[in-house]
Short mmCIF file of C-alpha atoms in Angstrom, two decimals:
data_model
loop_
_atom_site.label_atom_id
_atom_site.label_comp_id
_atom_site.label_asym_id
_atom_site.label_seq_id
_atom_site.Cartn_x
_atom_site.Cartn_y
_atom_site.Cartn_z
CA MET M 1 100.24 61.95 11.60
CA ILE M 2 96.46 62.09 12.00
CA LYS M 3 94.66 62.75 8.75
CA ALA M 4 92.03 65.48 9.09
CA ILE M 5 88.59 65.01 7.59
CA ALA M 6 87.70 68.35 6.05
CA THR M 7 84.20 67.58 4.78
CA HIS M 8 80.79 67.29 6.38
CA ALA M 9 79.74 63.71 7.08
CA VAL M 10 76.97 62.23 4.92
CA LEU M 11 75.24 59.00 5.90
CA SER M 12 74.94 57.73 2.33
CA LYS M 13 78.74 57.55 2.06
CA GLY M 14 78.83 54.83 4.70
CA VAL M 15 77.65 54.26 8.26
CA ASP M 16 81.01 53.18 9.72
CA ARG M 17 81.73 56.67 11.04
CA TRP M 18 78.24 57.15 12.43
CA ARG M 19 76.55 56.09 15.64
CA SER M 20 72.83 55.77 16.17
CA LEU M 21 70.06 55.41 18.68
CA ALA M 22 66.52 54.21 18.21
CA CYS M 23 64.17 57.18 17.87
CA ASP M 24 60.97 57.31 15.84
CA LYS M 25 60.12 60.46 13.88
CA SER M 26 56.95 60.76 15.93
CA GLU M 27 59.29 61.51 18.86
CA LEU M 28 61.76 63.75 17.02
CA ARG M 29 61.71 65.70 13.74
CA LEU M 30 65.07 67.33 13.04
CA ASP M 31 63.76 69.31 10.06
CA LEU M 32 61.20 71.05 12.26
CA ILE M 33 63.01 71.38 15.59
CA LEU M 34 66.32 72.70 14.26
CA ALA M 35 64.75 75.29 11.95
CA CYS M 36 61.84 76.66 13.98
CA GLY M 37 63.69 79.29 16.03
CA GLN M 38 64.58 77.40 19.19
CA SER M 39 68.29 77.37 18.38
CA PHE M 40 69.94 79.54 15.74
CA ARG M 41 73.16 77.63 15.11
CA TRP M 42 72.13 74.58 13.09
CA ARG M 43 72.56 74.54 9.32
CA GLU M 44 71.46 71.96 6.77
CA THR M 45 74.77 70.82 5.26
CA ALA M 46 73.31 68.09 3.01
CA ASP M 47 69.77 66.89 2.35
CA ASP M 48 68.27 66.16 5.78
CA HIS M 49 71.71 66.47 7.45
CA TRP M 50 72.13 69.15 10.12
CA THR M 51 75.45 70.35 11.51
CA GLY M 52 75.82 72.41 14.67
CA VAL M 53 77.47 72.68 18.07
CA ILE M 54 76.47 70.89 21.27
CA GLY M 55 78.60 71.03 24.40
CA GLY M 56 81.60 72.59 22.69
CA ARG M 57 81.75 69.93 19.96
CA VAL M 58 80.60 69.86 16.34
CA TRP M 59 77.92 67.33 15.41
CA THR M 60 76.16 66.26 12.22
CA LEU M 61 72.73 64.72 12.69
CA THR M 62 70.35 62.95 10.35
CA GLN M 63 67.54 60.45 10.76
CA THR M 64 65.60 57.66 9.16
CA ASP M 65 62.06 56.69 10.11
CA ASP M 66 63.05 54.96 13.34
CA THR M 67 66.70 55.91 13.93
CA LEU M 68 68.61 59.06 14.89
CA TRP M 69 72.12 59.03 13.40
CA TYR M 70 74.92 61.22 14.71
CA HIS M 71 78.53 61.95 13.84
CA VAL M 72 80.79 63.84 16.24
CA TYR M 73 83.95 65.61 15.08
CA LYS M 74 87.01 66.36 17.14
CA LYS M 75 89.79 68.89 16.78
CA ASN M 76 93.16 68.26 15.22
CA ASP M 77 94.97 68.69 18.52
CA LYS M 78 98.34 69.73 17.05
CA GLN M 79 96.88 72.56 15.01
CA VAL M 80 94.71 73.78 17.86
CA SER M 81 97.69 73.71 20.22
CA LYS M 82 99.73 75.83 17.80
CA GLU M 83 96.92 78.36 17.48
CA GLN M 84 96.49 78.50 21.25
CA LYS M 85 100.17 79.39 21.64
CA LEU M 86 99.70 82.28 19.22
CA GLU M 87 96.66 83.51 21.12
CA ASN M 88 98.45 83.23 24.46
CA ALA M 89 101.21 85.39 23.00
CA GLY M 90 98.65 87.99 22.01
CA VAL M 91 98.64 87.11 18.32
CA PHE M 92 95.19 86.46 16.90
CA LEU M 93 95.09 85.90 13.16
CA ASN M 94 91.92 84.95 11.27
CA GLU M 95 93.96 83.11 8.67
CA LYS M 96 95.45 80.96 11.41
CA LYS M 97 91.99 80.21 12.80
CA SER M 98 90.76 79.02 9.45
CA GLN M 99 93.42 76.30 9.34
CA VAL M 100 91.89 74.29 12.15
CA LYS M 101 90.08 71.34 10.63
CA CYS M 102 88.17 68.40 12.01
CA GLU M 103 88.65 64.71 12.08
CA GLY M 104 86.03 62.08 12.76
CA SER M 105 85.89 60.97 16.34
CA VAL M 106 84.24 57.66 15.48
CA LYS M 107 86.50 54.84 14.33
CA GLY M 108 86.48 51.06 14.49
CA ASP M 109 88.08 51.06 17.94
CA VAL M 110 85.77 53.73 19.33
CA ASN M 111 86.12 54.26 23.02
CA LEU M 112 83.01 52.84 24.69
CA GLN M 113 83.11 55.40 27.49
CA ASN M 114 83.06 58.30 25.03
CA ASP M 115 80.33 56.57 23.06
CA ILE M 116 78.10 56.39 26.13
CA LYS M 117 78.86 60.01 27.04
CA ASP M 118 78.00 61.27 23.55
CA GLU M 119 74.70 59.41 23.50
CA ALA M 120 73.85 60.82 26.93
CA THR M 121 74.66 64.33 25.67
CA LEU M 122 72.35 63.89 22.70
CA ARG M 123 69.53 62.43 24.80
CA ASP M 124 69.82 65.35 27.21
CA TYR M 125 69.88 67.96 24.41
CA PHE M 126 66.68 66.59 22.86
CA GLN M 127 65.15 65.59 26.23
CA LEU M 128 64.42 62.13 24.84
CA GLU M 129 63.32 60.87 28.24
CA VAL M 130 60.05 62.75 27.67
CA ASN M 131 57.43 60.58 25.92
CA LEU M 132 56.28 63.04 23.27
CA SER M 133 53.73 60.73 21.64
CA ALA M 134 51.92 60.36 24.96
CA LEU M 135 51.85 64.14 25.39
CA TYR M 136 50.50 64.64 21.84
CA LYS M 137 47.73 62.15 22.59
CA LYS M 138 46.86 63.93 25.84
CA TRP M 139 46.83 67.39 24.22
CA GLY M 140 44.81 66.12 21.25
CA GLU M 141 42.12 64.68 23.52
CA LYS M 142 41.68 68.09 25.15
CA ASP M 143 42.12 70.23 22.06
CA PRO M 144 40.70 69.26 18.62
CA HIS M 145 42.56 72.11 16.91
CA PHE M 146 45.87 70.82 18.27
CA LYS M 147 44.99 67.30 17.14
CA ARG M 148 44.47 68.38 13.54
CA ILE M 149 47.74 70.31 13.45
CA ALA M 150 49.66 67.52 15.21
CA ASP M 151 48.73 65.01 12.51
CA ILE M 152 51.30 66.75 10.30
CA PHE M 153 53.64 68.48 12.77
CA THR M 154 54.73 65.41 14.70
CA GLY M 155 57.94 65.14 16.68
CA VAL M 156 58.25 68.79 17.74
CA ARG M 157 59.96 68.75 21.11
CA MET M 158 61.88 71.28 23.17
CA LEU M 159 65.65 71.44 23.13
CA ARG M 160 67.53 71.65 26.43
CA GLN M 161 70.12 74.24 25.50
CA ASP M 162 73.05 75.71 27.35
CA PRO M 163 71.53 78.60 29.35
CA THR M 164 74.22 81.12 28.39
CA GLU M 165 73.84 80.42 24.67
CA CYS M 166 70.05 80.46 24.93
CA LEU M 167 69.88 83.74 26.87
CA PHE M 168 72.21 85.76 24.68
CA SER M 169 70.81 84.32 21.46
CA PHE M 170 67.33 85.44 22.48
CA ILE M 171 68.53 88.89 23.49
CA CYS M 172 69.29 89.21 19.77
CA THR M 173 65.70 88.33 18.79
CA SER M 174 64.13 91.68 19.70
CA ASN M 175 62.36 93.12 16.62
CA ASN M 176 64.01 90.52 14.45
CA HIS M 177 63.34 87.44 12.30
CA ILE M 178 64.90 83.97 12.31
CA SER M 179 67.26 84.27 9.34
CA ARG M 180 68.68 87.59 10.56
CA ILE M 181 69.03 86.28 14.11
CA GLN M 182 70.98 83.29 12.78
CA GLY M 183 73.43 85.66 11.10
CA MET M 184 73.86 87.77 14.22
CA VAL M 185 74.46 84.78 16.49
CA GLU M 186 76.98 83.36 14.03
CA ARG M 187 78.88 86.67 13.90
CA LEU M 188 78.84 86.82 17.70
CA CYS M 189 80.43 83.36 17.87
CA GLN M 190 83.01 84.22 15.22
CA ALA M 191 83.97 87.43 17.03
CA ARG M 192 84.14 86.15 20.61
CA GLY M 193 83.94 82.36 20.57
CA ASN M 194 86.72 79.77 20.24
CA LEU M 195 87.19 78.04 16.91
CA LEU M 196 86.29 74.37 17.11
CA CYS M 197 87.03 73.17 13.60
CA GLN M 198 86.51 73.69 9.89
CA LEU M 199 84.46 71.50 7.55
CA ASP M 200 84.61 72.21 3.85
CA GLU M 201 84.61 76.02 3.72
CA THR M 202 82.67 76.45 6.97
CA SER M 203 84.24 77.25 10.34
CA TYR M 204 82.45 76.26 13.54
CA TYR M 205 82.87 78.16 16.79
CA ASP M 206 81.88 77.53 20.37
CA PHE M 207 79.48 80.00 21.95
CA PRO M 208 81.33 82.78 23.82
CA SER M 209 81.74 82.53 27.58
CA LEU M 210 80.19 85.07 29.93
CA SER M 211 83.59 86.64 30.53
CA ALA M 212 84.14 87.03 26.78
CA LEU M 213 80.74 88.71 26.43
CA ALA M 214 81.28 91.00 29.44
CA ASP M 215 84.51 92.46 28.05
CA SER M 216 84.46 96.25 27.74
CA GLY M 217 85.11 96.12 23.99
CA VAL M 218 82.14 93.89 23.19
CA GLU M 219 79.55 96.62 22.68
CA SER M 220 81.55 98.54 20.08
CA CYS M 221 82.54 95.29 18.38
CA LEU M 222 78.94 94.10 18.09
CA ARG M 223 77.71 97.47 16.89
CA GLU M 224 80.17 97.22 14.04
CA LEU M 225 78.72 93.77 13.29
CA GLY M 226 75.19 95.17 12.96
CA PHE M 227 73.72 94.40 16.39
CA GLY M 228 72.49 97.96 16.96
CA TYR M 229 71.02 98.62 20.40
CA ARG M 230 71.24 94.90 21.24
CA ALA M 231 75.03 95.21 21.51
CA ARG M 232 74.72 97.13 24.77
CA PHE M 233 72.26 94.59 26.20
CA VAL M 234 74.62 91.70 25.46
CA GLN M 235 77.60 93.29 27.18
CA GLN M 236 75.66 94.72 30.13
CA SER M 237 73.74 91.51 30.85
CA ALA M 238 76.92 89.42 30.84
CA LYS M 239 78.66 91.93 33.11
CA GLN M 240 75.68 92.07 35.50
CA ILE M 241 75.52 88.27 35.78
CA LEU M 242 79.22 88.01 36.61
CA ASN M 243 79.26 90.97 39.01
CA GLN M 244 76.06 90.18 40.90
CA HIS M 245 75.67 86.41 40.65
CA GLY M 246 78.70 84.57 39.29
CA PRO M 247 79.39 82.39 36.24
CA GLU M 248 77.24 79.42 37.37
CA TRP M 249 74.14 81.47 38.19
CA LEU M 250 72.14 80.71 35.07
CA GLU M 251 72.44 76.95 35.64
CA THR M 252 71.18 77.36 39.22
CA LEU M 253 67.92 78.80 37.87
CA ARG M 254 67.05 75.30 36.67
CA SER M 255 66.33 74.33 40.27
CA VAL M 256 64.04 77.24 41.22
CA PRO M 257 60.32 77.65 40.41
CA TYR M 258 59.34 78.99 36.99
CA VAL M 259 58.09 82.42 38.09
CA GLU M 260 61.19 83.01 40.23
CA ALA M 261 63.49 82.14 37.34
CA ARG M 262 61.52 84.29 34.91
CA ASP M 263 61.56 87.33 37.19
CA ALA M 264 65.28 86.91 37.87
CA LEU M 265 66.00 86.94 34.14
CA ARG M 266 63.82 90.01 33.62
CA ALA M 267 66.15 92.00 35.87
CA LEU M 268 68.80 91.76 33.15
CA PRO M 269 69.18 94.52 30.52
CA GLY M 270 67.31 93.72 27.31
CA VAL M 271 65.31 90.83 28.78
CA GLY M 272 61.55 91.25 28.64
CA ILE M 273 58.88 88.74 29.56
CA LYS M 274 58.91 86.95 26.18
CA VAL M 275 62.68 86.49 26.10
CA ALA M 276 62.65 85.37 29.74
CA ASP M 277 59.97 82.78 28.98
CA CYS M 278 61.93 81.50 25.96
CA VAL M 279 65.02 81.01 28.11
CA CYS M 280 62.99 79.33 30.86
CA LEU M 281 61.36 76.93 28.40
CA MET M 282 64.36 76.14 26.18
CA SER M 283 67.19 75.93 28.69
CA LEU M 284 65.97 76.06 32.30
CA ASP M 285 63.59 73.07 32.43
CA LYS M 286 60.41 75.16 32.80
CA ALA M 287 58.06 73.15 30.58
CA ASP M 288 55.08 75.26 31.67
CA ALA M 289 56.61 78.51 30.40
CA VAL M 290 54.59 79.78 27.41
CA PRO M 291 56.43 82.46 25.42
CA VAL M 292 53.91 84.80 23.79
CA ASP M 293 54.86 86.95 20.81
CA THR M 294 52.67 88.40 18.06
CA HIS M 295 52.51 84.98 16.33
CA VAL M 296 51.22 83.23 19.45
CA TRP M 297 48.84 86.11 20.16
CA GLN M 298 47.38 85.73 16.66
CA ILE M 299 47.06 81.97 17.16
CA ALA M 300 45.20 82.55 20.42
CA LYS M 301 42.79 85.02 18.78
CA ARG M 302 42.34 83.18 15.49
CA ASP M 303 42.15 79.56 16.64
CA TYR M 304 41.00 79.85 20.27
CA LYS M 305 38.85 83.00 20.11
CA TYR M 306 40.94 84.72 22.76
CA ALA M 307 39.92 88.34 23.27
CA ALA M 308 41.61 90.78 25.65
CA THR M 309 39.19 92.44 28.04
CA ASN M 310 40.46 95.92 27.22
CA GLU M 311 40.84 95.29 23.44
CA SER M 312 44.51 96.31 23.62
CA LYS M 313 46.27 96.81 20.29
CA SER M 314 49.70 95.96 21.73
CA LEU M 315 50.99 92.86 23.49
CA THR M 316 51.14 93.85 27.16
CA ASP M 317 52.53 91.87 30.09
CA LYS M 318 48.96 91.23 31.23
CA ILE M 319 47.95 89.76 27.87
CA HIS M 320 51.11 87.68 27.89
CA LYS M 321 50.21 86.29 31.32
CA ASP M 322 46.54 85.74 30.43
CA ILE M 323 47.37 83.82 27.25
CA GLY M 324 49.99 81.79 29.12
CA ASP M 325 47.47 80.93 31.84
CA PHE M 326 44.87 80.01 29.21
CA PHE M 327 47.21 77.53 27.52
CA ARG M 328 48.49 76.17 30.83
CA ASN M 329 44.92 75.44 31.87
CA LEU M 330 44.25 73.80 28.51
CA TRP M 331 47.40 71.72 28.07
CA GLY M 332 48.78 71.25 31.58
CA PRO M 333 52.37 71.18 32.90
CA TYR M 334 53.97 70.81 29.45
CA ALA M 335 52.02 73.71 27.97
CA GLY M 336 55.20 75.32 26.61
CA TRP M 337 55.92 72.21 24.57
CA ALA M 338 52.40 72.18 23.10
CA GLN M 339 52.62 75.86 22.25
CA SER M 340 55.84 75.23 20.33
CA VAL M 341 54.01 72.80 18.03
CA LEU M 342 51.44 75.45 17.07
CA PHE M 343 54.15 78.10 16.74
CA CYS M 344 56.11 75.83 14.41
CA ALA M 345 53.01 75.09 12.35
CA ASP M 346 52.35 78.82 11.96
CA LEU M 347 55.77 79.64 10.50
CA LYS M 348 55.73 80.67 6.86
CA LYS M 349 58.54 78.27 5.93
CA PHE M 350 56.43 75.25 6.92
CA GLN M 351 53.12 76.19 5.29
CA ASN M 352 53.70 73.76 2.42
CA LEU M 353 53.32 70.89 4.88
CA LYS M 354 49.72 71.89 5.44
CA GLU M 355 48.96 70.96 1.83
CA SER M 356 49.54 67.34 2.78
CA PRO M 357 46.54 65.08 2.04
CA ASN M 358 46.62 63.90 5.66
CA LEU M 359 45.92 67.37 7.03
CA LYS M 360 43.28 68.13 4.39
CA ARG M 361 41.51 64.92 5.29
CA ALA M 362 41.79 65.72 9.01
CA LYS M 363 40.05 69.05 8.43
CA LYS M 364 37.13 67.27 6.75
CA ASP M 365 36.83 64.21 8.90
CA CYS M 366 37.58 63.89 12.60
CA ASP M 367 38.11 60.37 13.85
CA SER M 368 35.38 58.69 15.89
CA GLU M 369 37.17 59.25 19.19
CA SER M 370 36.99 63.05 18.95
CA MET M 371 33.97 63.47 16.65
CA VAL M 372 31.74 65.08 19.25
CA THR M 373 34.42 67.55 20.35
CA CYS M 374 35.28 68.42 16.77
CA LYS M 375 31.63 69.09 15.95
CA LYS M 376 31.40 71.48 18.87
CA SER M 377 34.57 73.25 17.76
CA CYS M 378 33.44 73.60 14.15
CA SER M 379 29.66 74.05 14.59
CA LYS M 380 29.81 77.77 15.33
CA THR M 381 31.60 78.53 12.07
CA VAL M 382 29.33 76.21 10.09
CA LYS M 383 26.15 77.63 11.65
CA ASN M 384 27.24 81.20 11.00
CA SER M 385 27.99 80.34 7.40
CA THR M 386 24.64 78.54 7.01
CA VAL M 387 22.67 81.39 8.53
CA LYS M 388 24.36 83.90 6.23
CA ASN M 389 23.61 81.75 3.20
CA LYS M 390 19.97 81.33 4.21
CA LYS M 391 19.57 85.07 4.77
CA ALA M 392 21.13 85.83 1.44
CA LYS M 393 18.92 83.26 -0.29
CA SER M 394 15.78 84.57 1.47
CA ALA M 395 16.60 88.15 0.54
CA SER M 396 17.15 87.10 -3.04
CA GLN M 397 13.81 85.31 -3.17
CA LYS M 398 11.97 88.33 -1.73
CA LYS M 399 13.46 90.58 -4.37
CA GLN M 400 12.37 88.19 -7.09
CA LYS M 401 8.70 87.84 -5.92
CA PRO M 402 7.34 91.16 -7.26
CA SER M 403 8.50 90.33 -10.77
CA THR M 404 6.77 86.93 -10.89
#
């Protein structure tokens, strides 16, 4: 009988159950990427260990300075088979679901073919074929503000997520924040997804299929789970995709131009331009898609002096397009990736990183390669401050003259 491993893997307990691939932290930072709002299903299960679902399987990831370590779990086939029989008979019991545990898929006689497949899955998910360090260098040469931020926020790259999971996760983001979105997506998976396994006291579920989301009972179910008006958008969008396009349609959008894919997504209920751009960037291979929300709008105004021509107080489609075009012109074909670095750096949860001595020093002293550009970027602020100080000093001296 196969012995199930019911605990989350931890690298410090031994590397024999882990596999690895060479990957420097300048190319990939798990602590930033998995917590910045790209995906909502990763949780930190031990210090610097992240557990989540990729491709219908449960993974734990961690890293050292130059190595990405990964552990893949597999189902206890006998227990899953028993549960499947119950479900096929129309019996669906939560207590039965909770019995499904995981065992490690990595043993001394690991199957080489599976090993290669798992590494390929991980490389695809993190898009490791993209040389991120080269992109950072290119963006930094064009943009001194990006260069200063990038000195601390290294290794922020885009995930290549399953399009169905990405779309319906981002439908839940309307008027919401990351921690609440995480809870909603988790409840969605628990309600309509298949149980994959259980580690410690945590159950992991696959993301629901389109047919599961299109079911007529989904809206009422999700409303009971606190989705509000988003419940209707989830069910209607899934139904529309299946009725008008078919189950493989979202994947086909990877092969069409960015604007065509974005506009096709916007025809779905609950999908505005920002959500469409997020899906394009994070699952449909549109690296030039630049999602613009209030955070990015503030970044554009605060750090790049962007000003809308009509001084609009709300984020319109035109402003969204104008800011996207501005950053595409600045950063080039991977503008969406560059934007994600600044978005990540602007999140409240990561502000403590800006207290790092490296970033403080970068603010005071640009390196020789970009000194001229940095001076131009900073001179306006410095001059304004100097002029104000001189005026104040002059006014003070004038007031003092009559009394001398």
